[in-house]
Short mmCIF file of C-alpha atoms and ligand atoms in Angstrom, two decimals:
data_model
loop_
_atom_site.label_atom_id
_atom_site.label_comp_id
_atom_site.label_asym_id
_atom_site.label_seq_id
_atom_site.Cartn_x
_atom_site.Cartn_y
_atom_site.Cartn_z
CA MET A 1257 -56.04 -28.06 115.61
CA ARG A 1258 -56.50 -25.86 112.49
CA ILE A 1259 -54.70 -27.34 109.25
CA ASN A 1260 -52.11 -24.58 108.99
CA THR A 1261 -51.04 -25.36 112.71
CA ILE A 1262 -50.58 -29.36 112.01
CA LEU A 1263 -48.52 -28.02 108.76
CA LEU A 1264 -46.26 -25.85 110.58
CA LEU A 1265 -45.78 -28.47 113.35
CA ALA A 1266 -44.85 -31.19 110.91
CA MET A 1267 -42.47 -28.77 108.93
CA SER A 1268 -40.60 -27.99 112.32
CA ILE A 1269 -40.23 -31.61 113.18
CA THR A 1270 -39.04 -32.20 109.77
CA LEU A 1271 -36.62 -29.50 109.94
CA ALA A 1272 -35.43 -30.59 113.54
CA LEU A 1273 -34.75 -33.97 112.31
CA LEU A 1274 -32.83 -32.84 109.28
CA SER A 1275 -30.58 -30.48 111.26
CA CYS A 1276 -29.47 -33.85 113.72
CA THR A 1277 -28.86 -36.10 110.45
CA PRO A 1278 -25.19 -35.85 110.15
CA LYS A 1279 -24.00 -33.50 106.82
CA THR A 1280 -23.32 -35.80 103.97
CA PRO A 1281 -21.78 -33.89 100.96
CA THR A 1282 -24.31 -35.02 98.40
CA ASP A 1283 -24.03 -31.67 96.43
CA LEU A 1284 -20.62 -32.34 94.01
CA ALA A 1285 -21.23 -28.84 92.40
CA LYS A 1286 -20.72 -26.93 96.11
CA THR A 1287 -16.98 -28.60 95.96
CA GLY A 1288 -14.37 -25.64 95.78
CA PHE A 1289 -12.55 -27.49 92.84
CA ILE A 1290 -9.35 -25.42 91.37
CA PRO A 1291 -8.73 -25.15 88.91
CA LYS A 1292 -12.14 -24.68 87.79
CA PRO A 1293 -13.65 -27.67 85.71
CA VAL A 1294 -15.80 -26.83 82.55
CA SER A 1295 -18.94 -28.53 83.97
CA VAL A 1296 -19.83 -30.22 87.44
CA THR A 1297 -23.35 -31.77 87.60
CA SER A 1298 -24.63 -32.99 90.99
CA THR A 1299 -27.05 -36.12 91.40
CA GLY A 1300 -27.58 -35.78 94.90
CA GLU A 1301 -26.32 -39.20 96.34
CA ALA A 1302 -23.43 -40.38 97.89
CA PHE A 1303 -20.46 -42.83 97.12
CA ILE A 1304 -19.18 -44.43 100.24
CA LEU A 1305 -15.47 -45.27 100.23
CA LYS A 1306 -14.44 -48.10 102.27
CA SER A 1307 -11.68 -50.71 102.88
CA SER A 1308 -13.38 -53.07 100.61
CA THR A 1309 -13.40 -50.71 97.72
CA GLY A 1310 -11.56 -51.81 94.97
CA ILE A 1311 -9.27 -49.23 92.72
CA PHE A 1312 -9.48 -51.22 89.15
CA VAL A 1313 -7.01 -49.61 86.26
CA GLN A 1314 -6.99 -50.31 82.43
CA GLU A 1315 -3.29 -52.10 81.88
CA GLY A 1316 -0.93 -49.18 81.32
CA GLN A 1317 -2.49 -46.93 84.09
CA GLN A 1318 -1.14 -49.03 87.20
CA GLN A 1319 1.26 -45.91 88.23
CA THR A 1320 -1.68 -43.34 88.28
CA GLY A 1321 -3.76 -45.93 89.98
CA GLN A 1322 -1.24 -46.22 92.90
CA TYR A 1323 -0.68 -42.47 92.82
CA LEU A 1324 -4.59 -42.47 93.72
CA ALA A 1325 -4.42 -45.41 96.10
CA ASP A 1326 -1.65 -43.57 98.01
CA GLU A 1327 -3.23 -40.48 98.38
CA LEU A 1328 -6.46 -41.84 99.53
CA ASN A 1329 -5.06 -43.94 101.94
CA LYS A 1330 -3.10 -40.94 103.55
CA ILE A 1331 -6.26 -39.12 103.98
CA THR A 1332 -8.18 -41.80 105.03
CA GLY A 1333 -6.15 -44.53 106.86
CA LEU A 1334 -7.46 -47.22 104.56
CA SER A 1335 -5.25 -49.58 102.76
CA LEU A 1336 -6.60 -49.59 99.29
CA THR A 1337 -4.90 -51.57 96.61
CA VAL A 1338 -4.86 -51.25 92.87
CA GLU A 1339 -5.91 -54.22 90.37
CA THR A 1340 -5.81 -54.13 86.59
CA ALA A 1341 -9.25 -54.57 84.78
CA THR A 1342 -10.04 -55.28 81.10
CA GLU A 1343 -13.36 -53.82 81.45
CA THR A 1344 -15.52 -51.53 83.62
CA PRO A 1345 -15.95 -53.22 87.24
CA SER A 1346 -19.57 -52.82 88.72
CA ASN A 1347 -18.26 -51.79 91.94
CA GLY A 1348 -15.41 -49.37 92.85
CA ILE A 1349 -13.01 -47.15 91.15
CA TYR A 1350 -12.10 -47.45 87.67
CA LEU A 1351 -9.39 -45.32 85.46
CA PHE A 1352 -9.38 -45.56 81.49
CA VAL A 1353 -7.54 -44.19 78.79
CA SER A 1354 -9.36 -44.35 75.82
CA GLY A 1355 -6.19 -43.29 73.48
CA GLU A 1356 -8.67 -40.96 71.39
CA ALA A 1357 -9.21 -37.07 71.58
CA GLY A 1358 -13.00 -37.42 71.59
CA GLU A 1359 -15.16 -34.22 72.56
CA LEU A 1360 -12.94 -32.99 75.45
CA GLY A 1361 -9.60 -33.21 73.61
CA MET A 1362 -6.69 -35.58 74.73
CA GLU A 1363 -6.02 -33.63 78.06
CA GLY A 1364 -9.76 -33.68 78.87
CA TYR A 1365 -11.25 -36.35 81.34
CA GLU A 1366 -14.71 -37.21 82.46
CA LEU A 1367 -15.08 -38.15 86.25
CA THR A 1368 -18.42 -39.99 86.99
CA ILE A 1369 -19.55 -40.73 90.52
CA SER A 1370 -22.47 -42.86 91.15
CA LYS A 1371 -23.59 -44.80 94.57
CA LYS A 1372 -21.57 -47.97 93.30
CA GLN A 1373 -18.94 -46.68 91.07
CA ILE A 1374 -16.39 -43.92 90.32
CA THR A 1375 -14.95 -43.76 86.86
CA VAL A 1376 -12.28 -41.61 85.07
CA SER A 1377 -12.28 -41.65 81.43
CA ALA A 1378 -9.56 -39.73 79.67
CA GLY A 1379 -8.22 -39.17 76.00
CA ASN A 1380 -4.53 -39.69 77.22
CA PRO A 1381 -2.83 -40.77 80.82
CA ALA A 1382 -2.32 -36.85 81.32
CA GLY A 1383 -6.20 -36.62 81.28
CA CYS A 1384 -6.56 -39.58 83.55
CA PHE A 1385 -4.21 -38.21 86.06
CA TYR A 1386 -6.12 -34.82 85.92
CA GLY A 1387 -9.05 -36.84 86.58
CA VAL A 1388 -7.66 -38.49 89.79
CA GLN A 1389 -7.00 -34.74 91.12
CA THR A 1390 -10.50 -33.77 90.71
CA LEU A 1391 -11.47 -36.81 92.62
CA LEU A 1392 -9.17 -36.18 95.30
CA GLN A 1393 -10.73 -32.75 95.73
CA THR A 1394 -13.99 -34.33 96.47
CA LEU A 1395 -12.68 -35.71 99.51
CA PRO A 1396 -12.46 -33.97 102.84
CA VAL A 1397 -9.00 -32.84 104.24
CA LYS A 1398 -8.72 -35.67 106.74
CA VAL A 1399 -10.92 -38.43 107.97
CA ASN A 1400 -10.81 -39.87 111.51
CA PRO A 1401 -10.31 -43.52 111.52
CA GLY A 1402 -13.34 -46.01 110.89
CA GLU A 1403 -15.52 -42.77 110.01
CA PRO A 1404 -17.03 -43.26 106.43
CA VAL A 1405 -15.53 -41.38 103.98
CA GLU A 1406 -18.72 -40.00 101.64
CA ILE A 1407 -18.17 -38.42 98.27
CA ALA A 1408 -21.08 -36.66 96.24
CA THR A 1409 -22.08 -38.21 93.19
CA GLY A 1410 -22.70 -36.55 89.90
CA SER A 1411 -20.23 -35.84 86.89
CA VAL A 1412 -17.49 -33.30 85.96
CA SER A 1413 -16.40 -32.70 82.64
CA ASP A 1414 -13.38 -31.25 81.78
CA PHE A 1415 -10.43 -30.01 79.56
CA PRO A 1416 -7.53 -27.09 79.61
CA GLU A 1417 -7.69 -23.88 78.27
CA TYR A 1418 -3.87 -23.94 77.65
CA THR A 1419 -1.56 -27.37 76.99
CA PHE A 1420 1.33 -25.17 78.89
CA ARG A 1421 0.58 -24.71 82.92
CA GLY A 1422 4.16 -24.10 84.45
CA ALA A 1423 6.07 -22.71 87.32
CA MET A 1424 9.87 -22.07 87.78
CA LEU A 1425 11.72 -22.85 90.70
CA ASP A 1426 15.44 -20.87 90.61
CA VAL A 1427 17.59 -23.47 92.33
CA ALA A 1428 20.63 -21.02 91.42
CA ARG A 1429 20.62 -18.36 93.93
CA HIS A 1430 19.49 -20.65 96.90
CA PHE A 1431 20.14 -24.54 96.23
CA PHE A 1432 16.69 -26.43 96.97
CA SER A 1433 17.63 -30.46 97.77
CA VAL A 1434 15.88 -33.06 95.45
CA ASP A 1435 13.35 -33.62 98.63
CA GLU A 1436 12.30 -30.15 98.15
CA VAL A 1437 12.00 -29.87 94.47
CA LYS A 1438 9.78 -33.04 94.75
CA GLN A 1439 7.64 -30.88 97.11
CA PHE A 1440 7.51 -28.56 94.60
CA ILE A 1441 6.53 -30.67 92.14
CA ASP A 1442 3.74 -32.46 94.29
CA PHE A 1443 2.31 -28.50 94.51
CA LEU A 1444 2.03 -28.47 90.81
CA ALA A 1445 0.61 -31.66 90.37
CA ALA A 1446 -2.28 -31.00 93.00
CA TYR A 1447 -3.48 -28.19 90.56
CA LYS A 1448 -3.15 -29.79 87.32
CA MET A 1449 0.10 -27.98 86.18
CA ASN A 1450 2.26 -29.91 83.71
CA VAL A 1451 5.66 -28.00 83.43
CA LEU A 1452 8.41 -27.38 85.96
CA HIS A 1453 11.21 -24.84 84.54
CA LEU A 1454 14.37 -25.23 86.65
CA HIS A 1455 16.58 -22.38 86.23
CA LEU A 1456 19.83 -24.48 86.77
CA SER A 1457 22.36 -21.75 86.49
CA ASP A 1458 22.86 -18.22 87.52
CA ASP A 1459 25.81 -15.76 88.85
CA GLN A 1460 25.67 -17.42 92.19
CA GLY A 1461 25.50 -21.17 91.40
CA TRP A 1462 26.02 -24.04 88.92
CA ARG A 1463 23.47 -26.71 90.05
CA ILE A 1464 23.92 -29.86 87.75
CA GLU A 1465 26.93 -32.08 87.34
CA ILE A 1466 28.23 -31.80 83.50
CA LYS A 1467 30.65 -34.84 83.30
CA SER A 1468 32.80 -33.15 80.65
CA TRP A 1469 33.40 -30.14 82.80
CA PRO A 1470 33.47 -31.10 86.23
CA LYS A 1471 34.47 -27.68 87.74
CA LEU A 1472 31.20 -26.32 87.09
CA THR A 1473 29.87 -28.12 89.96
CA GLU A 1474 33.13 -28.55 92.06
CA ILE A 1475 33.77 -24.48 92.09
CA GLY A 1476 30.50 -22.99 90.51
CA GLY A 1477 28.12 -25.14 92.95
CA SER A 1478 29.83 -24.37 96.15
CA THR A 1479 28.20 -21.58 97.07
CA GLU A 1480 24.47 -19.28 96.90
CA VAL A 1481 23.22 -15.90 97.70
CA GLY A 1482 24.35 -14.96 101.22
CA GLY A 1483 27.45 -17.18 101.26
CA GLY A 1484 26.04 -20.59 102.24
CA GLU A 1485 27.23 -23.82 101.00
CA GLY A 1486 25.33 -24.05 97.87
CA GLY A 1487 24.93 -27.57 96.31
CA PHE A 1488 24.30 -29.46 92.98
CA TYR A 1489 22.38 -32.21 91.45
CA THR A 1490 24.43 -35.39 90.20
CA GLN A 1491 23.11 -36.60 86.69
CA GLU A 1492 21.19 -39.39 88.50
CA GLN A 1493 19.60 -36.97 90.97
CA TYR A 1494 18.61 -34.91 88.01
CA SER A 1495 17.20 -38.02 86.36
CA GLU A 1496 15.14 -38.69 89.61
CA ILE A 1497 13.62 -35.43 89.61
CA VAL A 1498 12.41 -36.01 85.79
CA ARG A 1499 11.51 -39.32 86.71
CA TYR A 1500 9.30 -38.05 89.52
CA ALA A 1501 7.87 -35.44 87.56
CA HIS A 1502 6.83 -37.61 84.81
CA GLU A 1503 4.95 -39.65 87.15
CA ARG A 1504 2.78 -36.81 87.85
CA GLN A 1505 2.64 -35.72 84.09
CA ILE A 1506 5.10 -33.19 84.66
CA THR A 1507 7.74 -32.23 82.10
CA ILE A 1508 10.85 -30.60 83.50
CA ILE A 1509 12.40 -27.81 81.40
CA PRO A 1510 15.96 -27.02 82.40
CA GLU A 1511 17.53 -23.89 82.02
CA ILE A 1512 21.13 -22.92 81.62
CA ASP A 1513 21.30 -19.06 81.51
CA MET A 1514 23.36 -17.23 78.85
CA PRO A 1515 25.65 -15.21 77.83
CA GLY A 1516 24.82 -13.30 81.24
CA HIS A 1517 24.19 -14.60 84.60
CA THR A 1518 27.21 -16.83 84.08
CA ASN A 1519 29.64 -15.74 86.62
CA ALA A 1520 29.33 -19.20 88.52
CA ALA A 1521 30.74 -20.70 85.38
CA LEU A 1522 33.12 -18.07 84.74
CA ALA A 1523 34.68 -18.55 88.25
CA SER A 1524 35.17 -22.31 87.71
CA TYR A 1525 36.77 -22.11 84.27
CA PRO A 1526 39.18 -19.08 83.28
CA GLU A 1527 39.28 -20.03 79.70
CA LEU A 1528 35.51 -18.93 79.43
CA ASN A 1529 36.23 -15.64 80.00
CA CYS A 1530 37.78 -13.16 77.46
CA ASN A 1531 40.72 -12.15 79.49
CA GLY A 1532 41.75 -16.06 80.43
CA LYS A 1533 41.15 -15.26 83.98
CA ALA A 1534 38.76 -16.78 86.38
CA THR A 1535 36.10 -14.49 88.18
CA GLU A 1536 35.46 -14.82 91.99
CA LEU A 1537 32.68 -16.63 93.13
CA TYR A 1538 29.78 -14.20 93.85
CA THR A 1539 27.07 -14.26 96.46
CA GLY A 1540 25.41 -11.13 95.95
CA THR A 1541 22.12 -10.28 94.14
CA GLU A 1542 23.08 -7.53 91.59
CA VAL A 1543 22.07 -8.58 88.07
CA GLY A 1544 23.81 -8.11 84.45
CA PHE A 1545 27.42 -8.02 85.30
CA SER A 1546 28.69 -11.42 83.72
CA THR A 1547 29.05 -12.50 79.93
CA LEU A 1548 30.47 -15.60 78.45
CA CYS A 1549 33.34 -14.66 75.79
CA THR A 1550 31.05 -14.84 72.70
CA ASP A 1551 33.80 -14.65 70.29
CA LYS A 1552 35.84 -17.79 71.53
CA GLU A 1553 35.50 -21.02 70.19
CA ILE A 1554 35.85 -22.75 73.52
CA THR A 1555 32.48 -21.13 74.44
CA TYR A 1556 30.60 -23.21 71.75
CA GLN A 1557 32.45 -26.00 72.36
CA PHE A 1558 31.41 -25.80 76.43
CA ILE A 1559 27.85 -24.92 75.17
CA GLY A 1560 27.59 -27.78 72.97
CA ASP A 1561 28.76 -30.14 76.01
CA VAL A 1562 26.11 -28.84 78.40
CA VAL A 1563 23.35 -28.76 75.91
CA ARG A 1564 24.23 -32.55 74.64
CA GLU A 1565 24.59 -33.70 78.47
CA ILE A 1566 21.13 -32.04 79.79
CA SER A 1567 19.36 -32.95 76.67
CA ALA A 1568 20.26 -36.51 76.96
CA LEU A 1569 18.68 -36.70 80.29
CA THR A 1570 15.56 -34.72 79.69
CA PRO A 1571 12.75 -36.35 77.65
CA GLY A 1572 11.02 -33.15 77.37
CA PRO A 1573 11.02 -31.19 73.90
CA TRP A 1574 12.33 -28.08 75.44
CA PHE A 1575 15.68 -26.47 76.59
CA HIS A 1576 15.87 -23.00 78.18
CA VAL A 1577 18.83 -20.89 77.00
CA GLY A 1578 18.00 -17.87 79.39
CA GLY A 1579 18.95 -15.09 77.21
CA ASP A 1580 17.98 -12.19 79.94
CA GLU A 1581 19.72 -9.08 81.06
CA SER A 1582 23.05 -9.64 79.10
CA HIS A 1583 23.62 -6.04 79.82
CA SER A 1584 27.75 -6.89 79.35
CA THR A 1585 27.27 -8.57 76.30
CA PRO A 1586 27.14 -5.83 73.42
CA ILE A 1587 23.88 -6.20 71.00
CA GLU A 1588 26.16 -6.94 68.35
CA ASP A 1589 27.79 -9.89 69.88
CA TYR A 1590 24.51 -11.21 71.55
CA ILE A 1591 22.70 -11.40 68.45
CA PRO A 1592 24.86 -14.18 66.61
CA PHE A 1593 25.64 -15.72 70.07
CA VAL A 1594 21.80 -16.61 70.52
CA ASN A 1595 21.40 -17.58 66.89
CA ARG A 1596 24.39 -20.34 67.30
CA VAL A 1597 22.84 -21.26 70.56
CA GLN A 1598 19.73 -21.91 69.12
CA GLU A 1599 21.37 -24.09 66.29
CA ILE A 1600 23.14 -26.13 68.94
CA VAL A 1601 19.98 -26.64 70.96
CA VAL A 1602 18.23 -27.80 68.04
CA SER A 1603 21.10 -30.10 66.90
CA ASN A 1604 20.47 -31.75 70.23
CA GLY A 1605 16.79 -32.42 69.42
CA LYS A 1606 15.07 -29.77 71.73
CA LYS A 1607 12.84 -26.66 71.04
CA VAL A 1608 14.48 -23.13 72.27
CA ILE A 1609 12.89 -21.33 75.03
CA GLY A 1610 14.46 -18.04 75.98
CA TRP A 1611 13.54 -14.58 77.90
CA ASP A 1612 11.83 -12.02 75.83
CA GLU A 1613 15.23 -10.57 75.07
CA ILE A 1614 15.86 -13.49 72.59
CA ALA A 1615 13.54 -12.30 70.13
CA ASN A 1616 16.20 -9.68 69.23
CA ALA A 1617 18.05 -12.72 67.34
CA ALA A 1618 16.85 -14.85 64.62
CA PRO A 1619 14.95 -16.89 63.13
CA MET A 1620 12.50 -18.05 65.86
CA GLU A 1621 10.36 -20.85 64.38
CA ASN A 1622 9.59 -23.11 66.89
CA ALA A 1623 11.19 -21.02 69.71
CA THR A 1624 9.50 -19.72 72.28
CA VAL A 1625 9.90 -16.51 74.16
CA GLN A 1626 8.89 -16.14 77.80
CA PHE A 1627 7.56 -12.80 78.20
CA TRP A 1628 8.60 -11.38 81.57
CA ALA A 1629 9.38 -7.42 81.19
CA ASP A 1630 9.42 -6.30 77.69
CA ILE A 1631 6.32 -5.94 75.32
CA LYS A 1632 8.72 -4.83 72.48
CA ASN A 1633 10.61 -7.73 72.57
CA THR A 1634 7.65 -10.22 73.09
CA THR A 1635 5.76 -8.44 70.26
CA LEU A 1636 9.11 -9.03 67.97
CA GLY A 1637 9.11 -12.71 68.64
CA VAL A 1638 5.51 -12.93 67.65
CA GLU A 1639 6.24 -11.16 64.57
CA LYS A 1640 9.45 -13.45 63.59
CA GLY A 1641 7.14 -16.49 64.38
CA ALA A 1642 7.51 -17.58 68.02
CA LYS A 1643 4.78 -18.70 70.38
CA VAL A 1644 4.96 -17.06 73.87
CA ILE A 1645 4.72 -18.08 77.54
CA MET A 1646 3.16 -15.35 79.78
CA SER A 1647 5.34 -14.71 82.96
CA PRO A 1648 4.47 -11.26 83.34
CA ALA A 1649 6.50 -10.25 86.50
CA ALA A 1650 4.11 -7.78 87.55
CA LYS A 1651 1.34 -10.45 87.47
CA ALA A 1652 2.82 -13.85 87.98
CA TYR A 1653 6.38 -13.70 89.70
CA LEU A 1654 5.89 -15.74 92.62
CA ASP A 1655 9.09 -13.56 94.37
CA MET A 1656 7.03 -10.62 94.20
CA GLN A 1657 5.70 -9.62 97.95
CA TYR A 1658 2.10 -9.56 98.58
CA ASP A 1659 2.40 -6.02 100.20
CA SER A 1660 4.81 -4.22 102.01
CA THR A 1661 4.48 -6.27 105.20
CA THR A 1662 5.75 -9.19 103.52
CA HIS A 1663 9.02 -10.42 105.20
CA LEU A 1664 10.35 -12.49 102.16
CA GLY A 1665 10.53 -11.53 98.17
CA LEU A 1666 11.10 -8.35 96.38
CA HIS A 1667 9.09 -5.79 94.72
CA TRP A 1668 10.86 -4.50 91.92
CA ALA A 1669 7.83 -5.51 89.74
CA GLY A 1670 5.20 -4.09 92.21
CA TYR A 1671 3.09 -6.01 95.12
CA ILE A 1672 1.17 -8.89 94.03
CA GLU A 1673 -2.00 -9.50 96.44
CA VAL A 1674 -3.68 -13.02 95.74
CA ASP A 1675 -6.64 -11.06 93.66
CA ALA A 1676 -4.18 -9.30 91.43
CA GLY A 1677 -2.03 -12.57 90.72
CA TYR A 1678 -5.31 -14.17 89.86
CA SER A 1679 -7.48 -11.20 88.07
CA TRP A 1680 -5.73 -11.45 84.47
CA ASP A 1681 -6.09 -12.81 81.28
CA PRO A 1682 -3.05 -13.91 79.43
CA ALA A 1683 -4.78 -13.24 76.04
CA THR A 1684 -5.51 -9.89 76.62
CA LEU A 1685 -2.87 -8.42 78.75
CA VAL A 1686 -0.08 -7.46 76.08
CA PRO A 1687 -1.41 -5.89 72.73
CA GLY A 1688 -0.01 -7.58 69.91
CA VAL A 1689 -0.04 -11.00 71.67
CA SER A 1690 -3.31 -12.96 71.43
CA ARG A 1691 -4.55 -16.35 72.14
CA GLU A 1692 -3.25 -18.23 69.23
CA ASN A 1693 0.36 -17.08 69.77
CA ILE A 1694 0.37 -18.06 73.48
CA LEU A 1695 1.63 -21.59 74.57
CA GLY A 1696 0.41 -21.19 77.98
CA VAL A 1697 1.30 -19.50 81.55
CA GLU A 1698 4.05 -19.92 83.82
CA ALA A 1699 4.91 -18.57 87.53
CA PRO A 1700 8.21 -17.98 88.16
CA LEU A 1701 9.97 -18.21 91.73
CA TRP A 1702 13.34 -16.71 91.79
CA SER A 1703 15.01 -17.48 95.16
CA GLU A 1704 17.31 -14.29 96.17
CA THR A 1705 15.42 -14.08 99.47
CA VAL A 1706 13.92 -17.77 99.98
CA THR A 1707 16.22 -20.37 101.58
CA ASN A 1708 14.39 -23.44 102.25
CA ILE A 1709 10.99 -25.04 101.20
CA ASP A 1710 9.05 -23.45 104.27
CA GLU A 1711 9.87 -19.94 102.83
CA VAL A 1712 9.15 -21.29 99.11
CA GLU A 1713 5.60 -22.20 100.71
CA TYR A 1714 5.14 -18.83 102.04
CA LEU A 1715 5.35 -17.04 98.41
CA VAL A 1716 3.96 -19.93 96.59
CA PHE A 1717 0.70 -20.23 98.60
CA PRO A 1718 -1.91 -19.12 97.81
CA ARG A 1719 -0.76 -17.97 94.59
CA LEU A 1720 -0.13 -20.72 92.69
CA PRO A 1721 -3.56 -22.36 92.57
CA GLY A 1722 -4.63 -18.91 90.91
CA TYR A 1723 -1.97 -19.42 88.19
CA ALA A 1724 -3.01 -22.99 87.61
CA GLU A 1725 -6.50 -22.04 87.17
CA ILE A 1726 -5.52 -19.07 84.84
CA GLY A 1727 -3.93 -21.81 82.83
CA TRP A 1728 -6.76 -24.58 82.95
CA THR A 1729 -9.97 -22.51 82.95
CA SER A 1730 -11.05 -20.36 80.04
CA PRO A 1731 -11.36 -16.40 80.80
CA GLU A 1732 -15.24 -16.32 80.44
CA ASN A 1733 -15.51 -19.10 83.51
CA ARG A 1734 -13.31 -17.20 85.94
CA ASN A 1735 -14.17 -14.23 88.35
CA TRP A 1736 -12.35 -13.40 91.65
CA ASP A 1737 -15.19 -12.90 93.77
CA GLU A 1738 -16.25 -16.91 93.10
CA TYR A 1739 -12.61 -18.04 93.03
CA LYS A 1740 -12.15 -16.52 96.59
CA LEU A 1741 -14.68 -18.27 98.15
CA ARG A 1742 -13.11 -21.80 96.38
CA LEU A 1743 -9.91 -21.09 97.60
CA ALA A 1744 -10.99 -20.33 100.93
CA GLN A 1745 -12.00 -23.99 101.22
CA HIS A 1746 -8.36 -24.59 100.17
CA GLY A 1747 -6.94 -23.30 103.33
CA LYS A 1748 -7.79 -26.50 105.19
CA ARG A 1749 -5.80 -28.57 102.53
CA PHE A 1750 -2.70 -26.21 102.56
CA GLU A 1751 -2.73 -26.77 106.46
CA ALA A 1752 -3.14 -30.54 106.12
CA LYS A 1753 -0.30 -30.75 104.10
CA GLY A 1754 1.96 -28.63 106.47
CA ILE A 1755 1.76 -25.73 104.14
CA ASP A 1756 3.25 -22.44 105.43
CA PHE A 1757 0.98 -20.20 103.60
CA TYR A 1758 -0.09 -16.51 103.55
CA ARG A 1759 -3.28 -15.95 105.07
CA SER A 1760 -4.25 -13.08 102.63
CA LYS A 1761 -7.25 -11.01 104.28
CA LEU A 1762 -8.90 -10.75 100.71
CA VAL A 1763 -9.73 -14.40 101.35
CA PRO A 1764 -12.81 -15.74 103.58
CA TRP A 1765 -10.74 -18.88 104.92
CA GLU A 1766 -12.55 -21.50 106.14
CA GLU A 1767 -11.92 -22.77 109.76
C1 NGO T 2773 14.33 -10.83 86.41
C2 NGO T 2773 15.79 -11.31 86.42
C3 NGO T 2773 16.39 -12.63 87.68
C4 NGO T 2773 15.74 -12.12 88.87
C5 NGO T 2773 14.29 -12.02 89.15
C6 NGO T 2773 13.76 -11.35 90.09
C7 NGO T 2773 14.40 -12.68 84.74
C8 NGO T 2773 13.85 -13.00 83.93
N1 NGO T 2773 15.97 -12.11 85.30
O1 NGO T 2773 13.65 -11.74 85.79
O2 NGO T 2773 17.63 -12.74 87.41
O3 NGO T 2773 16.05 -13.17 89.71
O4 NGO T 2773 14.31 -10.92 88.14
O5 NGO T 2773 12.52 -11.23 90.49
#
């Protein structure tokens, strides 16, 4: 045999042997992480996760350790448990928080996977939780019982672009149960989002118990869009949502929308109306017809009580005052009203957030305007010293339809296909609003057309991971053509979690 023929033969035997060996995930850099980390390095081997694998945590990190154990056990069918350790063990998984910013900042983390050991080290507990989410994305979606679980070795160094990465759920137009809100929180947590804004009141419903004004929920909470039975959270239930979110490093922002979008309150208490008469409950979807009576003292007593009770239940730094579409409040009444409400919020120890219209009031230091529609309002807010949350309706509203065939959602701001939702940069979208003015990004889901969590899922997925990535990953590191391949890998994850998602034709979903 000639030497070339022998070489060829040897090569084909090797190839044949290679194709028989089971595929092990030894290239960490091929994992479709969302949001995309700052850097990923592969070392080409595998860590085997098995029933004897220990999960060790530094004192104080038990909760995140338990979260990791629960998630790993769900995927693998194993029964891993958590122990505390004072130093890095030589085998197993170890979660560690240094308490110092270091090169990756407080929220940054380093995930290191070797054949024997996985470590997550971070500046603060949030960073540690994000490292855990990255680790979870290295695992297969589901593992058959008894099958070894192989995790590719290498390291991930990572930190977020923006400190504020959120979504909003409108629980006023349709009410969602505590369990549904928890599911929504889990969606955010999986993609390292850290804020859930709850739109707790609107014309169609008041959704949080206020002990000093009980009729708000008794009457105002009794219906919703379409005339359904509505509902509300007791203060204990709201606290349970806050607690569940906190365990997942998510801050709740409560919103009480005012002076417009207040029909549910106006129907509950006649004295909040200028004519002293309660309005009828409302179950339609028009906006802009209601207003609190801005020159009655009782209005401010009411707001004072509401802000005080909700603030006492809310550990996060913010209170959202709404302020949008107050078409029935003359601007000369609107401005002093918003100014006074800002003072009430600040005196309750919270920072003000409002939709971009509140920029017409003053002063704005320490306040944040949420850009949704009006560039002039938003730049005015910036000039007055406010920070901006970017929620452009035409790009980031989760209730906008994907295209003209979408059976749920609205399209007043346009259709938002998955690529359009992903391909924009918060720091360059609005002239006059630049990186240093921006606190972060939030994707709101208004619920005029969605009535349960399955419908919510259809509008939220697959766009939510894109908004999470806009908040986390620097714009230089983002590109739709590359992102869509990573998103394609997540279709199986959505399925495994029972998420009803929109199978956009723009994404080459992996089967
Ligand atoms: C607008 C309006 C909401 C609607 C939503 C529907 C804002 C800030 N106010 O956004 O009341 O529910 O559009 O997309």
